[in-house]
Amino acid sequence: MKNILTILITLTLFSCNKEDNDADAYGNFEATEVTISAESNGKIEFLNLDEGMLLEKETVIGQIDTIQLYLNKEQLIASKKTIYSKSANVLSQRSVIQEQLKTAKIEQNRITTMFNENAATQRQVDEIYGKVKVLQQQINSVETQNAPILNEVKSIEVQIEKINDQLKKSKIVNPIKGTVLTKYAEPNEITSFGKPLYKIADLSEMTLRVYFSETQLSSIKVGQEVSVLIDENEGTKSYKGKISWISSAAEFTPKIIQTKEERVNLVYAVKVIVTNDGSLKIGMPAEVWLK
């Protein structure tokens, strides 16, 4: 009887102690993973990265072959020069006619003055006015001939700008500061537009996704500081965290978090931001303490 009583007391104390030592929420660390893909087609000339490497933002880490793009650009530049020469010939014709028009207008003013002084005939006046009108029409005709040439030049300039953009995108530039998680390509491989090259994530701050029950919602708010614990050797390691987001919709408790009996409960997902000292990894389990 005495032994039974001792066992019951021990179980009661253990149960109370476990309840006091239970964390307020459990979850796993995650980070925003970004897959960087190729923006051009061709052979990868070089790709300076390895898994686990820390990359700075806007760092050039690779280059895709650009020989074909360069040759296409040179061909377009040559075509542009040829078309410009046609435009120059047309414009030179316009310059000649403009000089003739200038002389004709001087003659027009002189004959008009003479006509007013009865020193010229009406026929002379009509002829010079007709000549000026014809020259003006010839200038308009030349400018009309030059318009399609200018449009063709503009079309080529647009094509050259497109190639310049492709040349720029042939450089593999890292878009964000972070750690390389996975490398999908190697130098000398042939890549294509949209093909993944590597995956990167900023691990300087980790997001711990945990779950709180409905009865705990009144105890948490966005911006609230909490304690985050992870397992370390035979003990635990503590971090400061801050709640950044609380879900507005309930969901069933994820299987990886609670026991089978507790999985039928509705909970709310919560994100906690934690500064990473290098020990935190994606998928690592952790617990949150409000007190």
CSV table of C-alpha atoms in Angstrom, one decimal:
chain,number,residue,atom,x,y,z
A,1,MET,CA,0.0,0.0,0.0
A,2,LYS,CA,2.8,2.3,0.9
A,3,ASN,CA,4.6,1.5,-2.5
A,4,ILE,CA,1.4,2.3,-4.4
A,5,LEU,CA,1.0,5.6,-2.6
A,6,THR,CA,4.6,6.5,-3.4
A,7,ILE,CA,4.1,5.7,-7.1
A,8,LEU,CA,0.9,7.8,-7.3
A,9,ILE,CA,2.6,10.8,-5.7
A,10,THR,CA,5.6,10.5,-8.1
A,11,LEU,CA,3.3,10.4,-11.1
A,12,THR,CA,1.4,13.4,-9.9
A,13,LEU,CA,4.6,15.4,-9.3
A,14,PHE,CA,5.9,14.4,-12.8
A,15,SER,CA,2.6,15.4,-14.4
A,16,CYS,CA,2.6,18.8,-12.7
A,17,ASN,CA,6.3,19.3,-13.6
A,18,LYS,CA,5.7,18.4,-17.3
A,19,GLU,CA,2.8,20.8,-17.5
A,20,ASP,CA,4.8,23.6,-16.0
A,21,ASN,CA,7.7,22.9,-18.4
A,22,ASP,CA,5.6,22.7,-21.6
A,23,ALA,CA,6.3,25.5,-24.1
A,24,ASP,CA,3.5,27.7,-25.4
A,25,ALA,CA,4.0,26.7,-29.0
A,26,TYR,CA,6.1,24.5,-31.3
A,27,GLY,CA,7.2,24.8,-34.9
A,28,ASN,CA,10.0,24.7,-37.4
A,29,PHE,CA,12.3,27.4,-38.8
A,30,GLU,CA,11.9,28.4,-42.4
A,31,ALA,CA,13.3,31.1,-44.8
A,32,THR,CA,12.3,32.7,-48.0
A,33,GLU,CA,14.0,30.6,-50.7
A,34,VAL,CA,14.6,32.2,-54.1
A,35,THR,CA,15.4,30.1,-57.2
A,36,ILE,CA,17.7,32.1,-59.6
A,37,SER,CA,17.1,31.1,-63.2
A,38,ALA,CA,19.0,31.9,-66.5
A,39,GLU,CA,17.7,34.8,-68.5
A,40,SER,CA,19.6,33.9,-71.6
A,41,ASN,CA,20.4,30.9,-73.8
A,42,GLY,CA,23.9,29.4,-74.3
A,43,LYS,CA,26.9,27.8,-72.7
A,44,ILE,CA,27.8,28.9,-69.2
A,45,GLU,CA,31.3,30.4,-69.4
A,46,PHE,CA,31.8,30.5,-65.7
A,47,LEU,CA,29.8,30.2,-62.5
A,48,ASN,CA,31.6,31.2,-59.3
A,49,LEU,CA,29.5,29.8,-56.5
A,50,ASP,CA,29.2,26.8,-54.2
A,51,GLU,CA,26.6,25.5,-51.8
A,52,GLY,CA,26.9,27.2,-48.5
A,53,MET,CA,28.7,30.3,-50.0
A,54,LEU,CA,27.5,33.7,-48.8
A,55,LEU,CA,26.8,36.0,-51.7
A,56,GLU,CA,26.4,39.8,-51.7
A,57,LYS,CA,23.6,41.6,-53.6
A,58,GLU,CA,24.4,42.7,-57.2
A,59,THR,CA,27.5,40.4,-57.4
A,60,VAL,CA,28.4,39.1,-60.9
A,61,ILE,CA,28.9,35.4,-60.3
A,62,GLY,CA,28.6,34.0,-63.9
A,63,GLN,CA,28.5,34.6,-67.6
A,64,ILE,CA,26.6,33.0,-70.5
A,65,ASP,CA,28.2,32.9,-73.9
A,66,THR,CA,27.3,36.0,-76.0
A,67,ILE,CA,29.1,35.5,-79.3
A,68,GLN,CA,26.0,35.0,-81.4
A,69,LEU,CA,24.4,38.1,-79.8
A,70,TYR,CA,27.5,40.1,-80.5
A,71,LEU,CA,27.6,39.1,-84.2
A,72,ASN,CA,23.8,39.9,-84.6
A,73,LYS,CA,24.4,43.3,-83.1
A,74,GLU,CA,27.3,44.0,-85.5
A,75,GLN,CA,25.1,43.0,-88.4
A,76,LEU,CA,22.4,45.3,-87.3
A,77,ILE,CA,24.9,48.2,-86.9
A,78,ALA,CA,26.1,47.6,-90.5
A,79,SER,CA,22.6,47.6,-91.8
A,80,LYS,CA,21.9,50.8,-90.0
A,81,LYS,CA,24.9,52.5,-91.6
A,82,THR,CA,23.7,51.4,-95.1
A,83,ILE,CA,20.2,52.7,-94.5
A,84,TYR,CA,21.7,56.0,-93.2
A,85,SER,CA,23.6,56.4,-96.4
A,86,LYS,CA,20.3,56.2,-98.4
A,87,SER,CA,18.8,58.8,-96.1
A,88,ALA,CA,21.9,61.0,-96.7
A,89,ASN,CA,21.3,60.9,-100.5
A,90,VAL,CA,17.7,61.9,-100.1
A,91,LEU,CA,18.6,64.7,-97.8
A,92,SER,CA,21.2,66.0,-100.1
A,93,GLN,CA,18.5,66.2,-102.9
A,94,ARG,CA,16.4,68.2,-100.5
A,95,SER,CA,19.3,70.6,-99.8
A,96,VAL,CA,19.7,71.3,-103.5
A,97,ILE,CA,16.0,71.9,-104.0
A,98,GLN,CA,15.9,74.2,-100.9
A,99,GLU,CA,18.7,76.3,-102.5
A,100,GLN,CA,16.8,76.5,-105.7
A,101,LEU,CA,13.7,77.5,-103.8
A,102,LYS,CA,15.6,80.2,-102.0
A,103,THR,CA,16.8,81.7,-105.3
A,104,ALA,CA,13.3,81.5,-106.8
A,105,LYS,CA,11.8,83.4,-103.9
A,106,ILE,CA,14.3,86.2,-104.3
A,107,GLU,CA,13.3,86.3,-108.0
A,108,GLN,CA,9.6,86.2,-107.0
A,109,ASN,CA,10.0,89.3,-104.8
A,110,ARG,CA,11.9,91.1,-107.5
A,111,ILE,CA,9.4,90.4,-110.2
A,112,THR,CA,6.5,91.3,-107.9
A,113,THR,CA,8.1,94.7,-107.2
A,114,MET,CA,8.6,95.3,-111.0
A,115,PHE,CA,5.0,94.3,-111.7
A,116,ASN,CA,3.8,96.9,-109.2
A,117,GLU,CA,5.9,99.5,-111.0
A,118,ASN,CA,4.5,98.3,-114.4
A,119,ALA,CA,8.0,97.0,-115.3
A,120,ALA,CA,7.0,93.3,-115.6
A,121,THR,CA,4.1,91.4,-117.1
A,122,GLN,CA,1.5,89.2,-115.5
A,123,ARG,CA,2.9,86.2,-117.3
A,124,GLN,CA,6.3,86.7,-115.6
A,125,VAL,CA,4.6,86.9,-112.2
A,126,ASP,CA,2.5,83.7,-112.8
A,127,GLU,CA,5.6,81.8,-114.0
A,128,ILE,CA,7.7,82.7,-110.9
A,129,TYR,CA,4.9,81.9,-108.6
A,130,GLY,CA,4.4,78.5,-110.3
A,131,LYS,CA,8.1,77.8,-110.1
A,132,VAL,CA,8.1,78.4,-106.3
A,133,LYS,CA,5.1,76.2,-105.8
A,134,VAL,CA,6.7,73.3,-107.8
A,135,LEU,CA,9.9,73.5,-105.8
A,136,GLN,CA,7.9,73.4,-102.5
A,137,GLN,CA,6.1,70.3,-103.7
A,138,GLN,CA,9.4,68.7,-104.6
A,139,ILE,CA,10.7,69.3,-101.1
A,140,ASN,CA,7.6,67.7,-99.6
A,141,SER,CA,8.0,64.7,-102.0
A,142,VAL,CA,11.7,64.2,-100.9
A,143,GLU,CA,10.7,64.4,-97.2
A,144,THR,CA,8.0,61.8,-97.9
A,145,GLN,CA,10.6,59.5,-99.4
A,146,ASN,CA,12.9,59.9,-96.4
A,147,ALA,CA,10.2,59.0,-93.8
A,148,PRO,CA,10.2,55.2,-94.5
A,149,ILE,CA,14.0,55.2,-94.3
A,150,LEU,CA,13.9,56.9,-90.9
A,151,ASN,CA,11.3,54.4,-89.7
A,152,GLU,CA,13.5,51.5,-90.9
A,153,VAL,CA,16.5,53.0,-89.0
A,154,LYS,CA,14.3,53.3,-85.9
A,155,SER,CA,13.3,49.7,-86.2
A,156,ILE,CA,16.9,48.6,-86.3
A,157,GLU,CA,17.7,50.7,-83.3
A,158,VAL,CA,15.0,48.9,-81.4
A,159,GLN,CA,16.5,45.6,-82.4
A,160,ILE,CA,19.9,46.7,-81.2
A,161,GLU,CA,18.4,47.8,-77.8
A,162,LYS,CA,16.8,44.3,-77.5
A,163,ILE,CA,20.2,42.7,-78.1
A,164,ASN,CA,21.8,45.1,-75.6
A,165,ASP,CA,19.2,43.9,-73.0
A,166,GLN,CA,20.0,40.3,-73.8
A,167,LEU,CA,23.7,40.9,-73.5
A,168,LYS,CA,23.1,42.5,-70.1
A,169,LYS,CA,21.0,39.5,-69.0
A,170,SER,CA,23.8,37.1,-70.1
A,171,LYS,CA,25.6,38.2,-67.0
A,172,ILE,CA,24.5,36.2,-64.0
A,173,VAL,CA,24.0,38.7,-61.2
A,174,ASN,CA,23.0,37.6,-57.8
A,175,PRO,CA,19.8,39.6,-56.9
A,176,ILE,CA,19.8,39.3,-53.1
A,177,LYS,CA,22.2,38.9,-50.2
A,178,GLY,CA,22.1,35.3,-48.9
A,179,THR,CA,23.5,31.8,-48.6
A,180,VAL,CA,23.5,29.4,-51.6
A,181,LEU,CA,21.3,26.4,-50.6
A,182,THR,CA,21.5,24.4,-53.8
A,183,LYS,CA,23.5,24.6,-57.0
A,184,TYR,CA,21.8,23.3,-60.2
A,185,ALA,CA,24.3,24.1,-62.9
A,186,GLU,CA,28.0,23.9,-63.7
A,187,PRO,CA,30.4,25.8,-66.0
A,188,ASN,CA,30.4,24.6,-69.7
A,189,GLU,CA,26.8,23.3,-69.4
A,190,ILE,CA,24.2,24.6,-71.9
A,191,THR,CA,21.5,26.5,-70.3
A,192,SER,CA,18.3,28.1,-71.5
A,193,PHE,CA,15.9,30.9,-70.5
A,194,GLY,CA,14.1,30.0,-67.2
A,195,LYS,CA,16.4,27.1,-66.3
A,196,PRO,CA,17.3,27.1,-62.6
A,197,LEU,CA,20.9,27.8,-61.8
A,198,TYR,CA,20.9,27.9,-58.0
A,199,LYS,CA,18.7,28.5,-54.9
A,200,ILE,CA,19.5,31.1,-52.3
A,201,ALA,CA,18.0,32.4,-49.1
A,202,ASP,CA,18.8,35.1,-46.6
A,203,LEU,CA,19.6,33.2,-43.4
A,204,SER,CA,20.6,36.2,-41.3
A,205,GLU,CA,17.1,36.3,-40.0
A,206,MET,CA,15.0,33.1,-39.7
A,207,THR,CA,11.2,32.7,-39.5
A,208,LEU,CA,9.9,30.3,-36.9
A,209,ARG,CA,6.3,29.2,-37.9
A,210,VAL,CA,4.5,28.0,-34.7
A,211,TYR,CA,0.9,27.3,-33.8
A,212,PHE,CA,-1.2,28.7,-31.0
A,213,SER,CA,-4.6,27.6,-29.8
A,214,GLU,CA,-7.6,29.9,-29.8
A,215,THR,CA,-7.4,30.3,-26.1
A,216,GLN,CA,-3.8,31.7,-26.4
A,217,LEU,CA,-4.7,34.4,-29.0
A,218,SER,CA,-5.4,36.9,-26.3
A,219,SER,CA,-1.9,36.5,-24.9
A,220,ILE,CA,-0.1,37.3,-28.2
A,221,LYS,CA,0.1,40.3,-30.6
A,222,VAL,CA,2.3,41.4,-33.5
A,223,GLY,CA,5.5,43.0,-32.4
A,224,GLN,CA,5.5,41.1,-29.1
A,225,GLU,CA,8.9,39.7,-27.9
A,226,VAL,CA,9.1,36.0,-27.0
A,227,SER,CA,11.7,33.5,-26.1
A,228,VAL,CA,12.7,30.8,-28.6
A,229,LEU,CA,14.5,27.6,-27.5
A,230,ILE,CA,16.3,25.0,-29.6
A,231,ASP,CA,17.9,21.8,-28.5
A,232,GLU,CA,21.7,22.0,-28.0
A,233,ASN,CA,23.7,19.0,-26.8
A,234,GLU,CA,22.0,17.8,-23.7
A,235,GLY,CA,20.3,21.2,-23.0
A,236,THR,CA,18.7,24.0,-24.8
A,237,LYS,CA,19.8,27.3,-26.3
A,238,SER,CA,17.7,30.5,-26.0
A,239,TYR,CA,17.1,33.3,-28.6
A,240,LYS,CA,15.0,36.4,-28.6
A,241,GLY,CA,12.2,36.5,-31.1
A,242,LYS,CA,9.5,38.9,-32.2
A,243,ILE,CA,6.1,38.0,-33.5
A,244,SER,CA,5.7,39.4,-37.1
A,245,TRP,CA,2.4,37.8,-38.2
A,246,ILE,CA,-0.6,36.1,-36.8
A,247,SER,CA,-3.0,34.2,-39.1
A,248,SER,CA,-6.5,35.4,-39.3
A,249,ALA,CA,-7.9,31.9,-40.1
A,250,ALA,CA,-7.8,28.8,-38.0
A,251,GLU,CA,-6.5,25.4,-39.2
A,252,PHE,CA,-6.1,21.9,-37.9
A,253,THR,CA,-2.9,21.4,-35.9
A,254,PRO,CA,-0.1,20.0,-38.3
A,255,LYS,CA,0.8,16.4,-37.7
A,256,ILE,CA,4.4,17.2,-37.0
A,257,ILE,CA,3.6,19.5,-34.1
A,258,GLN,CA,1.3,17.7,-31.7
A,259,THR,CA,0.0,14.3,-30.7
A,260,LYS,CA,-2.8,12.4,-32.5
A,261,GLU,CA,-5.4,13.6,-29.9
A,262,GLU,CA,-4.4,17.2,-30.2
A,263,ARG,CA,-4.4,17.2,-34.0
A,264,VAL,CA,-8.2,17.6,-34.0
A,265,ASN,CA,-7.8,21.0,-32.4
A,266,LEU,CA,-8.0,24.3,-34.4
A,267,VAL,CA,-4.9,26.5,-34.1
A,268,TYR,CA,-3.6,29.7,-35.6
A,269,ALA,CA,-0.3,29.9,-37.4
A,270,VAL,CA,2.1,32.6,-36.1
A,271,LYS,CA,5.5,33.7,-37.5
A,272,VAL,CA,8.3,34.7,-35.2
A,273,ILE,CA,11.4,36.5,-36.5
A,274,VAL,CA,14.7,35.4,-34.9
A,275,THR,CA,18.2,36.7,-35.6
A,276,ASN,CA,20.4,33.9,-36.7
A,277,ASP,CA,23.9,33.5,-35.2
A,278,GLY,CA,24.7,30.7,-37.6
A,279,SER,CA,23.2,27.9,-35.5
A,280,LEU,CA,19.7,28.0,-36.9
A,281,LYS,CA,18.9,25.9,-40.0
A,282,ILE,CA,15.9,25.6,-42.2
A,283,GLY,CA,13.5,22.9,-40.9
A,284,MET,CA,15.0,22.9,-37.4
A,285,PRO,CA,12.4,22.4,-34.7
A,286,ALA,CA,12.0,25.0,-31.9
A,287,GLU,CA,9.6,26.1,-29.2
A,288,VAL,CA,8.2,29.4,-28.1
A,289,TRP,CA,7.8,30.6,-24.6
A,290,LEU,CA,5.7,33.7,-23.9
A,291,LYS,CA,7.0,34.1,-20.3
